[in-house]
PDB file of C-alpha atoms in Angstrom:
ATOM      1  CA  MET Q 132     -21.524  42.205 -29.796  1.00 66.00           C
ATOM      2  CA  ALA Q 133     -22.517  38.582 -30.453  1.00 73.00           C
ATOM      3  CA  LYS Q 134     -19.226  37.453 -28.910  1.00 83.00           C
ATOM      4  CA  GLY Q 135     -19.802  39.696 -25.903  1.00 80.00           C
ATOM      5  CA  ILE Q 136     -23.317  38.316 -25.361  1.00 79.00           C
ATOM      6  CA  ALA Q 137     -22.044  34.752 -25.586  1.00 86.00           C
ATOM      7  CA  LEU Q 138     -19.266  35.505 -23.096  1.00 87.00           C
ATOM      8  CA  SER Q 139     -21.620  37.234 -20.657  1.00 86.00           C
ATOM      9  CA  VAL Q 140     -24.049  34.311 -20.682  1.00 88.00           C
ATOM     10  CA  THR Q 141     -21.083  31.941 -20.334  1.00 91.00           C
ATOM     11  CA  ALA Q 142     -19.857  33.849 -17.269  1.00 89.00           C
ATOM     12  CA  SER Q 143     -23.308  33.703 -15.639  1.00 89.00           C
ATOM     13  CA  THR Q 144     -23.480  29.990 -16.414  1.00 93.00           C
ATOM     14  CA  LEU Q 145     -20.041  29.397 -14.894  1.00 93.00           C
ATOM     15  CA  PHE Q 146     -21.030  31.257 -11.709  1.00 91.00           C
ATOM     16  CA  ALA Q 147     -24.165  29.094 -11.496  1.00 92.00           C
ATOM     17  CA  VAL Q 148     -22.087  25.947 -12.106  1.00 93.00           C
ATOM     18  CA  MET Q 149     -19.765  26.997  -9.288  1.00 92.00           C
ATOM     19  CA  TYR Q 150     -22.833  27.534  -7.063  1.00 91.00           C
ATOM     20  CA  PHE Q 151     -23.882  23.920  -7.681  1.00 93.00           C
ATOM     21  CA  TYR Q 152     -20.301  22.629  -7.684  1.00 91.00           C
ATOM     22  CA  THR Q 153     -19.952  23.137  -3.940  1.00 89.00           C
ATOM     23  CA  SER Q 154     -22.334  20.206  -3.392  1.00 88.00           C
ATOM     24  CA  LEU Q 155     -19.742  17.928  -5.024  1.00 89.00           C
ATOM     25  CA  LEU Q 156     -16.915  18.875  -2.662  1.00 90.00           C
ATOM     26  CA  SER Q 157     -18.015  16.861   0.367  1.00 85.00           C
ATOM     27  CA  PRO Q 158     -16.746  16.671   3.106  1.00 88.00           C
ATOM     28  CA  LEU Q 159     -15.389  20.229   2.765  1.00 90.00           C
ATOM     29  CA  SER Q 160     -17.300  22.910   4.680  1.00 89.00           C
ATOM     30  CA  GLY Q 161     -18.415  26.186   3.120  1.00 89.00           C
ATOM     31  CA  VAL Q 162     -15.549  28.142   4.677  1.00 92.00           C
ATOM     32  CA  GLU Q 163     -12.992  25.615   3.449  1.00 92.00           C
ATOM     33  CA  ILE Q 164     -14.400  25.814  -0.085  1.00 92.00           C
ATOM     34  CA  TYR Q 165     -14.281  29.610   0.109  1.00 94.00           C
ATOM     35  CA  GLY Q 166     -10.643  29.399   1.237  1.00 94.00           C
ATOM     36  CA  TRP Q 167      -9.661  27.110  -1.612  1.00 94.00           C
ATOM     37  CA  ARG Q 168     -11.486  29.307  -4.116  1.00 93.00           C
ATOM     38  CA  MET Q 169      -9.530  32.398  -3.066  1.00 94.00           C
ATOM     39  CA  LEU Q 170      -6.181  30.606  -2.910  1.00 94.00           C
ATOM     40  CA  LEU Q 171      -6.658  29.306  -6.447  1.00 92.00           C
ATOM     41  CA  THR Q 172      -8.414  32.286  -8.065  1.00 91.00           C
ATOM     42  CA  VAL Q 173      -6.045  35.110  -7.128  1.00 93.00           C
ATOM     43  CA  PRO Q 174      -2.982  33.608  -8.894  1.00 92.00           C
ATOM     44  CA  CYS Q 175      -5.048  33.025 -12.052  1.00 88.00           C
ATOM     45  CA  MET Q 176      -6.379  36.579 -11.887  1.00 88.00           C
ATOM     46  CA  THR Q 177      -2.819  37.897 -11.467  1.00 92.00           C
ATOM     47  CA  VAL Q 178      -1.679  36.111 -14.634  1.00 90.00           C
ATOM     48  CA  PHE Q 179      -4.642  37.533 -16.560  1.00 87.00           C
ATOM     49  CA  MET Q 180      -3.892  41.079 -15.393  1.00 89.00           C
ATOM     50  CA  LEU Q 181      -0.222  40.787 -16.311  1.00 92.00           C
ATOM     51  CA  LEU Q 182      -1.073  39.512 -19.791  1.00 90.00           C
ATOM     52  CA  SER Q 183      -3.851  42.065 -20.392  1.00 85.00           C
ATOM     53  CA  GLY Q 184      -1.933  45.119 -19.195  1.00 89.00           C
ATOM     54  CA  GLU Q 185      -4.294  45.738 -16.271  1.00 87.00           C
ATOM     55  CA  TRP Q 186      -1.487  45.339 -13.746  1.00 93.00           C
ATOM     56  CA  ARG Q 187      -0.855  49.089 -14.050  1.00 94.00           C
ATOM     57  CA  ARG Q 188      -4.077  49.590 -12.076  1.00 92.00           C
ATOM     58  CA  VAL Q 189      -2.527  47.728  -9.143  1.00 93.00           C
ATOM     59  CA  ALA Q 190       0.670  49.763  -9.428  1.00 93.00           C
ATOM     60  CA  GLU Q 191      -1.351  53.009  -9.401  1.00 93.00           C
ATOM     61  CA  LEU Q 192      -3.259  51.911  -6.299  1.00 93.00           C
ATOM     62  CA  LEU Q 193      -0.068  50.909  -4.474  1.00 92.00           C
ATOM     63  CA  ARG Q 194       1.442  54.328  -5.242  1.00 93.00           C
ATOM     64  CA  ARG Q 195      -1.664  55.980  -3.803  1.00 92.00           C
ATOM     65  CA  LEU Q 196      -1.386  53.770  -0.731  1.00 91.00           C
ATOM     66  CA  ALA Q 197       2.226  54.852  -0.185  1.00 89.00           C
ATOM     67  CA  GLY Q 198       1.136  58.492  -0.152  1.00 89.00           C
ATOM     68  CA  GLN Q 199      -2.096  57.899   1.793  1.00 90.00           C
ATOM     69  CA  PRO Q 200      -1.470  55.249   4.483  1.00 87.00           C
ATOM     70  CA  LYS Q 201      -4.964  55.820   5.904  1.00 88.00           C
ATOM     71  CA  LEU Q 202      -6.305  54.255   2.715  1.00 93.00           C
ATOM     72  CA  ILE Q 203      -5.440  50.811   4.106  1.00 93.00           C
ATOM     73  CA  GLY Q 204      -8.407  51.014   6.489  1.00 94.00           C
ATOM     74  CA  GLY Q 205     -10.801  51.614   3.613  1.00 95.00           C
ATOM     75  CA  LEU Q 206      -9.228  48.837   1.584  1.00 95.00           C
ATOM     76  CA  ALA Q 207      -9.508  46.422   4.507  1.00 96.00           C
ATOM     77  CA  LEU Q 208     -13.213  47.249   4.872  1.00 97.00           C
ATOM     78  CA  SER Q 209     -13.757  46.918   1.122  1.00 95.00           C
ATOM     79  CA  SER Q 210     -12.053  43.520   1.129  1.00 96.00           C
ATOM     80  CA  ALA Q 211     -14.115  42.381   4.118  1.00 96.00           C
ATOM     81  CA  LEU Q 212     -17.399  43.397   2.448  1.00 96.00           C
ATOM     82  CA  LEU Q 213     -16.498  41.467  -0.710  1.00 94.00           C
ATOM     83  CA  GLY Q 214     -15.128  38.543   1.286  1.00 95.00           C
ATOM     84  CA  VAL Q 215     -18.443  38.077   3.090  1.00 96.00           C
ATOM     85  CA  GLN Q 216     -20.266  37.932  -0.267  1.00 94.00           C
ATOM     86  CA  LEU Q 217     -17.860  35.393  -1.751  1.00 93.00           C
ATOM     87  CA  TRP Q 218     -18.009  33.274   1.404  1.00 95.00           C
ATOM     88  CA  LEU Q 219     -21.826  33.336   1.381  1.00 95.00           C
ATOM     89  CA  PHE Q 220     -21.867  32.278  -2.273  1.00 93.00           C
ATOM     90  CA  MET Q 221     -19.856  29.156  -1.380  1.00 92.00           C
ATOM     91  CA  TRP Q 222     -21.570  28.471   1.945  1.00 94.00           C
ATOM     92  CA  ALA Q 223     -25.250  28.913   1.055  1.00 93.00           C
ATOM     93  CA  PRO Q 224     -25.738  25.895  -1.280  1.00 92.00           C
ATOM     94  CA  LEU Q 225     -24.412  23.547   1.398  1.00 90.00           C
ATOM     95  CA  ASN Q 226     -26.586  24.914   4.183  1.00 91.00           C
ATOM     96  CA  GLY Q 227     -30.053  25.349   2.683  1.00 90.00           C
ATOM     97  CA  TYR Q 228     -29.763  29.060   1.919  1.00 93.00           C
ATOM     98  CA  SER Q 229     -29.323  28.961  -1.860  1.00 91.00           C
ATOM     99  CA  LEU Q 230     -32.897  30.118  -2.484  1.00 90.00           C
ATOM    100  CA  ASP Q 231     -32.422  33.052  -0.094  1.00 91.00           C
ATOM    101  CA  VAL Q 232     -29.220  34.091  -1.849  1.00 92.00           C
ATOM    102  CA  SER Q 233     -30.845  33.855  -5.288  1.00 89.00           C
ATOM    103  CA  LEU Q 234     -33.643  36.128  -4.017  1.00 88.00           C
ATOM    104  CA  GLY Q 235     -30.975  38.572  -2.865  1.00 88.00           C
ATOM    105  CA  TYR Q 236     -29.513  38.657  -6.367  1.00 89.00           C
ATOM    106  CA  PHE Q 237     -32.978  39.268  -7.838  1.00 86.00           C
ATOM    107  CA  LEU Q 238     -33.432  42.222  -5.457  1.00 86.00           C
ATOM    108  CA  LEU Q 239     -29.907  43.569  -5.983  1.00 85.00           C
ATOM    109  CA  PRO Q 240     -30.599  45.631  -9.167  1.00 80.00           C
ATOM    110  CA  LEU Q 241     -33.462  47.349  -7.369  1.00 80.00           C
ATOM    111  CA  ALA Q 242     -31.262  47.941  -4.326  1.00 85.00           C
ATOM    112  CA  MET Q 243     -28.662  49.518  -6.607  1.00 83.00           C
ATOM    113  CA  VAL Q 244     -31.301  51.805  -8.160  1.00 81.00           C
ATOM    114  CA  LEU Q 245     -32.370  52.981  -4.702  1.00 83.00           C
ATOM    115  CA  THR Q 246     -28.744  53.362  -3.609  1.00 86.00           C
ATOM    116  CA  GLY Q 247     -28.118  55.644  -6.569  1.00 84.00           C
ATOM    117  CA  ARG Q 248     -31.106  57.710  -5.519  1.00 84.00           C
ATOM    118  CA  ILE Q 249     -30.100  57.938  -1.849  1.00 86.00           C
ATOM    119  CA  ALA Q 250     -26.301  58.183  -2.126  1.00 84.00           C
ATOM    120  CA  TYR Q 251     -25.922  60.205  -5.323  1.00 82.00           C
ATOM    121  CA  GLY Q 252     -29.272  61.943  -5.767  1.00 84.00           C
ATOM    122  CA  GLU Q 253     -29.966  60.133  -9.033  1.00 78.00           C
ATOM    123  CA  SER Q 254     -33.564  60.556 -10.165  1.00 82.00           C
ATOM    124  CA  LEU Q 255     -35.754  57.514 -10.810  1.00 77.00           C
ATOM    125  CA  SER Q 256     -37.360  57.110 -14.206  1.00 82.00           C
ATOM    126  CA  TYR Q 257     -41.042  56.287 -14.514  1.00 87.00           C
ATOM    127  CA  LEU Q 258     -40.303  52.601 -15.176  1.00 84.00           C
ATOM    128  CA  GLN Q 259     -37.876  52.444 -12.261  1.00 83.00           C
ATOM    129  CA  LYS Q 260     -40.627  53.791 -10.001  1.00 86.00           C
ATOM    130  CA  VAL Q 261     -42.944  51.076 -11.336  1.00 88.00           C
ATOM    131  CA  ALA Q 262     -40.263  48.458 -10.622  1.00 86.00           C
ATOM    132  CA  VAL Q 263     -39.813  49.775  -7.079  1.00 85.00           C
ATOM    133  CA  PHE Q 264     -43.589  49.579  -6.590  1.00 89.00           C
ATOM    134  CA  PHE Q 265     -43.731  45.919  -7.640  1.00 88.00           C
ATOM    135  CA  ALA Q 266     -40.700  45.056  -5.529  1.00 86.00           C
ATOM    136  CA  SER Q 267     -42.296  46.799  -2.552  1.00 87.00           C
ATOM    137  CA  LEU Q 268     -45.303  44.484  -2.842  1.00 89.00           C
ATOM    138  CA  GLY Q 269     -42.972  41.497  -2.607  1.00 86.00           C
ATOM    139  CA  VAL Q 270     -41.129  43.011   0.334  1.00 84.00           C
ATOM    140  CA  LEU Q 271     -44.381  43.741   2.185  1.00 87.00           C
ATOM    141  CA  ASN Q 272     -45.583  40.171   1.664  1.00 84.00           C
ATOM    142  CA  GLU Q 273     -42.321  38.802   3.036  1.00 81.00           C
ATOM    143  CA  LEU Q 274     -42.624  41.080   6.039  1.00 80.00           C
ATOM    144  CA  TYR Q 275     -46.196  39.880   6.557  1.00 79.00           C
ATOM    145  CA  GLN Q 276     -45.358  36.193   6.114  1.00 77.00           C
ATOM    146  CA  VAL Q 277     -42.217  35.837   8.211  1.00 67.00           C
ATOM    147  CA  GLY Q 278     -41.496  39.289   9.627  1.00 75.00           C
ATOM    148  CA  GLY Q 279     -38.577  40.010   7.276  1.00 76.00           C
ATOM    149  CA  PHE Q 280     -36.089  38.571   4.839  1.00 84.00           C
ATOM    150  CA  SER Q 281     -33.554  35.971   5.864  1.00 91.00           C
ATOM    151  CA  TRP Q 282     -30.163  37.259   6.895  1.00 95.00           C
ATOM    152  CA  ALA Q 283     -28.611  35.688   3.772  1.00 94.00           C
ATOM    153  CA  THR Q 284     -30.886  37.731   1.497  1.00 92.00           C
ATOM    154  CA  LEU Q 285     -30.136  40.902   3.446  1.00 94.00           C
ATOM    155  CA  VAL Q 286     -26.373  40.333   3.278  1.00 96.00           C
ATOM    156  CA  VAL Q 287     -26.588  40.383  -0.532  1.00 93.00           C
ATOM    157  CA  VAL Q 288     -29.092  43.247  -0.803  1.00 91.00           C
ATOM    158  CA  VAL Q 289     -27.361  45.509   1.729  1.00 94.00           C
ATOM    159  CA  GLY Q 290     -23.762  44.342   1.470  1.00 94.00           C
ATOM    160  CA  TYR Q 291     -23.148  44.742  -2.250  1.00 91.00           C
ATOM    161  CA  PRO Q 292     -24.471  48.342  -2.513  1.00 90.00           C
ATOM    162  CA  LEU Q 293     -22.300  49.317   0.481  1.00 93.00           C
ATOM    163  CA  TYR Q 294     -19.326  47.655  -1.219  1.00 92.00           C
ATOM    164  CA  PHE Q 295     -19.861  49.497  -4.511  1.00 89.00           C
ATOM    165  CA  VAL Q 296     -20.409  52.853  -2.768  1.00 90.00           C
ATOM    166  CA  LEU Q 297     -17.207  52.371  -0.750  1.00 93.00           C
ATOM    167  CA  ARG Q 298     -15.184  51.434  -3.839  1.00 90.00           C
ATOM    168  CA  LYS Q 299     -16.449  54.536  -5.626  1.00 89.00           C
ATOM    169  CA  ARG Q 300     -15.541  56.687  -2.632  1.00 92.00           C
ATOM    170  CA  LEU Q 301     -12.065  55.134  -2.427  1.00 92.00           C
ATOM    171  CA  LYS Q 302     -11.672  55.430  -6.232  1.00 90.00           C
ATOM    172  CA  THR Q 303     -10.822  51.735  -6.442  1.00 89.00           C
ATOM    173  CA  ASP Q 304     -13.736  50.764  -8.700  1.00 84.00           C
ATOM    174  CA  ASN Q 305     -11.525  49.085 -11.296  1.00 84.00           C
ATOM    175  CA  LEU Q 306      -9.831  45.734 -11.826  1.00 86.00           C
ATOM    176  CA  GLY Q 307      -6.825  46.780  -9.739  1.00 89.00           C
ATOM    177  CA  GLY Q 308      -9.076  47.516  -6.773  1.00 90.00           C
ATOM    178  CA  LEU Q 309     -10.768  44.146  -7.161  1.00 91.00           C
ATOM    179  CA  TRP Q 310      -7.375  42.397  -7.218  1.00 93.00           C
ATOM    180  CA  VAL Q 311      -6.318  44.170  -3.997  1.00 94.00           C
ATOM    181  CA  ASP Q 312      -9.626  43.268  -2.339  1.00 94.00           C
ATOM    182  CA  MET Q 313      -9.180  39.602  -3.209  1.00 94.00           C
ATOM    183  CA  THR Q 314      -5.480  39.560  -2.302  1.00 95.00           C
ATOM    184  CA  LEU Q 315      -6.209  40.944   1.166  1.00 96.00           C
ATOM    185  CA  MET Q 316      -8.491  37.930   1.683  1.00 96.00           C
ATOM    186  CA  LEU Q 317      -5.655  35.439   1.174  1.00 96.00           C
ATOM    187  CA  PRO Q 318      -4.493  35.268   4.830  1.00 96.00           C
ATOM    188  CA  VAL Q 319      -8.069  34.556   5.941  1.00 95.00           C
ATOM    189  CA  ALA Q 320      -8.522  32.043   3.112  1.00 95.00           C
ATOM    190  CA  TYR Q 321      -5.293  30.279   4.122  1.00 96.00           C
ATOM    191  CA  TRP Q 322      -6.445  30.190   7.764  1.00 95.00           C
ATOM    192  CA  PHE Q 323      -9.829  28.751   6.750  1.00 94.00           C
ATOM    193  CA  VAL Q 324      -8.191  25.934   4.804  1.00 92.00           C
ATOM    194  CA  ARG Q 325      -5.433  25.216   7.333  1.00 91.00           C
ATOM    195  CA  GLY Q 326      -7.781  25.393  10.326  1.00 88.00           C
ATOM    196  CA  GLY Q 327     -10.556  23.390   8.685  1.00 81.00           C
ATOM    197  CA  GLU Q 328     -11.384  19.828   9.625  1.00 82.00           C
ATOM    198  CA  GLN Q 329      -9.698  18.531   6.468  1.00 80.00           C
ATOM    199  CA  GLY Q 330      -6.772  20.983   6.226  1.00 85.00           C
ATOM    200  CA  PHE Q 331      -4.202  20.773   3.444  1.00 87.00           C
ATOM    201  CA  GLY Q 332      -4.050  17.007   3.875  1.00 84.00           C
ATOM    202  CA  VAL Q 333      -7.474  16.630   2.313  1.00 86.00           C
ATOM    203  CA  PHE Q 334      -6.012  15.159  -0.877  1.00 87.00           C
ATOM    204  CA  ASP Q 335      -4.542  12.225   1.039  1.00 84.00           C
ATOM    205  CA  GLN Q 336      -7.860  11.411   2.687  1.00 85.00           C
ATOM    206  CA  TYR Q 337     -10.084  12.068  -0.344  1.00 88.00           C
ATOM    207  CA  PRO Q 338      -8.120  11.502  -3.591  1.00 89.00           C
ATOM    208  CA  ALA Q 339     -11.034  12.612  -5.789  1.00 88.00           C
ATOM    209  CA  LEU Q 340     -10.679  16.141  -4.402  1.00 89.00           C
ATOM    210  CA  ALA Q 341      -7.194  16.294  -5.923  1.00 89.00           C
ATOM    211  CA  TRP Q 342      -8.838  17.214  -9.221  1.00 91.00           C
ATOM    212  CA  LEU Q 343     -12.183  18.560  -7.982  1.00 92.00           C
ATOM    213  CA  ILE Q 344     -10.589  21.378  -5.945  1.00 91.00           C
ATOM    214  CA  PRO Q 345      -8.249  22.630  -8.728  1.00 90.00           C
ATOM    215  CA  LEU Q 346     -11.245  22.483 -11.075  1.00 92.00           C
ATOM    216  CA  LEU Q 347     -13.088  24.807  -8.673  1.00 90.00           C
ATOM    217  CA  GLY Q 348     -10.251  27.312  -9.044  1.00 87.00           C
ATOM    218  CA  LEU Q 349     -10.353  26.955 -12.827  1.00 89.00           C
ATOM    219  CA  ILE Q 350     -14.133  27.528 -12.945  1.00 91.00           C
ATOM    220  CA  SER Q 351     -13.870  30.531 -10.602  1.00 89.00           C
ATOM    221  CA  ALA Q 352     -11.007  32.168 -12.510  1.00 87.00           C
ATOM    222  CA  SER Q 353     -12.599  31.438 -15.897  1.00 88.00           C
ATOM    223  CA  ALA Q 354     -15.927  32.943 -14.798  1.00 89.00           C
ATOM    224  CA  LEU Q 355     -14.196  36.097 -13.584  1.00 85.00           C
ATOM    225  CA  VAL Q 356     -12.023  36.523 -16.689  1.00 84.00           C
ATOM    226  CA  VAL Q 357     -14.893  35.843 -19.106  1.00 88.00           C
ATOM    227  CA  TYR Q 358     -17.068  38.307 -17.163  1.00 85.00           C
ATOM    228  CA  ILE Q 359     -14.403  41.015 -17.432  1.00 81.00           C
ATOM    229  CA  ILE Q 360     -13.884  40.437 -21.173  1.00 84.00           C
ATOM    230  CA  ALA Q 361     -17.642  40.537 -21.791  1.00 84.00           C
ATOM    231  CA  SER Q 362     -17.910  43.861 -19.943  1.00 78.00           C
ATOM    232  CA  ARG Q 363     -15.431  45.354 -22.418  1.00 77.00           C
ATOM    233  CA  LEU Q 364     -17.145  44.042 -25.542  1.00 80.00           C
ATOM    234  CA  LEU Q 365     -20.708  45.114 -24.737  1.00 75.00           C
ATOM    235  CA  PRO Q 366     -22.489  48.444 -24.344  1.00 70.00           C
ATOM    236  CA  PHE Q 367     -23.032  49.137 -20.658  1.00 59.00           C
ATOM    237  CA  SER Q 368     -26.833  48.928 -20.917  1.00 59.00           C
ATOM    238  CA  LEU Q 369     -26.757  45.542 -22.649  1.00 64.00           C
ATOM    239  CA  PHE Q 370     -24.161  44.241 -20.207  1.00 69.00           C
ATOM    240  CA  GLY Q 371     -26.436  45.318 -17.358  1.00 66.00           C
ATOM    241  CA  LEU Q 372     -29.410  43.535 -18.916  1.00 67.00           C
ATOM    242  CA  LEU Q 373     -27.491  40.298 -19.229  1.00 75.00           C
ATOM    243  CA  SER Q 374     -26.592  40.427 -15.521  1.00 76.00           C
ATOM    244  CA  TYR Q 375     -30.163  39.281 -14.821  1.00 78.00           C
ATOM    245  CA  VAL Q 376     -29.289  35.871 -16.298  1.00 83.00           C
ATOM    246  CA  GLU Q 377     -27.306  34.906 -13.188  1.00 85.00           C
ATOM    247  CA  PRO Q 378     -30.069  35.118 -10.538  1.00 87.00           C
ATOM    248  CA  VAL Q 379     -32.354  33.096 -12.819  1.00 85.00           C
ATOM    249  CA  LEU Q 380     -29.709  30.364 -13.020  1.00 90.00           C
ATOM    250  CA  LEU Q 381     -29.054  30.558  -9.268  1.00 90.00           C
ATOM    251  CA  LEU Q 382     -32.769  30.026  -8.665  1.00 89.00           C
ATOM    252  CA  GLY Q 383     -32.605  26.948 -10.893  1.00 91.00           C
ATOM    253  CA  VAL Q 384     -29.626  25.611  -8.916  1.00 92.00           C
ATOM    254  CA  ALA Q 385     -31.482  26.197  -5.626  1.00 90.00           C
ATOM    255  CA  LEU Q 386     -34.452  24.179  -6.884  1.00 90.00           C
ATOM    256  CA  LEU Q 387     -32.097  21.509  -8.213  1.00 90.00           C
ATOM    257  CA  LEU Q 388     -30.511  21.209  -4.774  1.00 87.00           C
ATOM    258  CA  GLY Q 389     -33.910  20.394  -3.292  1.00 90.00           C
ATOM    259  CA  GLU Q 390     -35.117  23.757  -2.015  1.00 90.00           C
ATOM    260  CA  SER Q 391     -38.632  24.884  -2.944  1.00 89.00           C
ATOM    261  CA  ILE Q 392     -40.745  28.014  -3.007  1.00 86.00           C
ATOM    262  CA  LYS Q 393     -43.475  27.674  -0.391  1.00 84.00           C
ATOM    263  CA  SER Q 394     -47.037  28.673  -1.231  1.00 83.00           C
ATOM    264  CA  GLY Q 395     -46.924  31.869   0.832  1.00 81.00           C
ATOM    265  CA  GLU Q 396     -43.639  32.928  -0.794  1.00 85.00           C
ATOM    266  CA  TRP Q 397     -45.046  33.159  -4.334  1.00 89.00           C
ATOM    267  CA  LEU Q 398     -46.486  36.585  -3.454  1.00 88.00           C
ATOM    268  CA  THR Q 399     -42.940  37.602  -2.609  1.00 87.00           C
ATOM    269  CA  TYR Q 400     -41.247  36.210  -5.694  1.00 88.00           C
ATOM    270  CA  ILE Q 401     -43.788  37.108  -8.398  1.00 92.00           C
ATOM    271  CA  PRO Q 402     -43.846  40.891  -7.714  1.00 90.00           C
ATOM    272  CA  ILE Q 403     -40.034  40.922  -7.478  1.00 87.00           C
ATOM    273  CA  TRP Q 404     -39.748  39.041 -10.781  1.00 90.00           C
ATOM    274  CA  MET Q 405     -42.197  41.538 -12.310  1.00 90.00           C
ATOM    275  CA  ALA Q 406     -39.996  44.370 -11.042  1.00 85.00           C
ATOM    276  CA  VAL Q 407     -36.956  42.761 -12.655  1.00 83.00           C
ATOM    277  CA  MET Q 408     -38.854  42.395 -15.950  1.00 87.00           C
ATOM    278  CA  VAL Q 409     -39.743  46.116 -15.846  1.00 87.00           C
ATOM    279  CA  LEU Q 410     -36.047  46.985 -15.413  1.00 81.00           C
ATOM    280  CA  VAL Q 411     -35.146  44.617 -18.261  1.00 81.00           C
ATOM    281  CA  PHE Q 412     -37.736  46.326 -20.469  1.00 85.00           C
ATOM    282  CA  GLU Q 413     -36.358  49.755 -19.588  1.00 81.00           C
ATOM    283  CA  GLY Q 414     -32.820  48.632 -20.352  1.00 77.00           C
ATOM    284  CA  PHE Q 415     -33.949  47.158 -23.679  1.00 79.00           C
ATOM    285  CA  LYS Q 416     -35.634  50.457 -24.632  1.00 80.00           C
ATOM    286  CA  HIS Q 417     -32.476  52.359 -23.718  1.00 75.00           C
ATOM    287  CA  LEU Q 418     -30.364  49.982 -25.798  1.00 72.00           C
ATOM    288  CA  MET Q 419     -32.632  50.375 -28.816  1.00 78.00           C
ATOM    289  CA  ARG Q 420     -32.387  54.185 -28.564  1.00 76.00           C
ATOM    290  CA  GLN Q 421     -28.602  53.935 -28.520  1.00 69.00           C
ATOM    291  CA  ARG Q 422     -28.578  51.748 -31.629  1.00 69.00           C
ATOM    292  CA  ARG Q 423     -30.673  54.135 -33.711  1.00 67.00           C
ATOM    293  CA  PRO Q 424     -28.632  56.061 -36.302  1.00 62.00           C
TER     294      PRO Q 424
END
């Protein structure tokens, strides 16, 4: 368990490092960085799956696809939903939206709780209702202050639950499904890099990027692999609790990049952070019950 905790925190740290790392890749645009990330991550992920025996998941999905050609439409939509999230993660730090994206990740656990209630009829516990109440206060303040959340926050809060619901419906909620989603992005990623202002000749114009770009791929692949290994070593409840580390680190990166929480926004953030703490407390109680003999 100690190894799993260390790996989970390491994965969250690597994702946060990658969030900040985009600021070092000037003059690349957000879409070019996204393209490079996909082109470099998918091969590394393929090697990991071959070595770990997870490639059978891909083979199973391809056999299903041969018997159900209509499945390609669902897979294309699933890939597009994930692709938008991965693009936003690379684009936001370069365009002043890192704070909005971090807020989206803070709200995401609550959005998933509500999605479970709406899509699957899952009942809310008392503490989950308390968390929803606190989050609602933050949402109402944001609506009062600016009329709504930024589009970047909404993409995270709405997009990820739709993605997870679709994967569950398609029965692709495993590592093989993730690999297919990312592989289907490769043509778009290639087009983003080739059609970008720098193109594939970027290394000739900016020699420093010859090691910075491959390092991006290494960080991305390492974060993904470490995250997957951690998920296998930890109880589900503890793994879920540790997922809250990432939005905290993303908030730190946003502040480091020069963004700030305005005075009127504190009444948005504080209730949402309180809601997250309630969910953390509930998860901790659940974990302690599981550990009792």
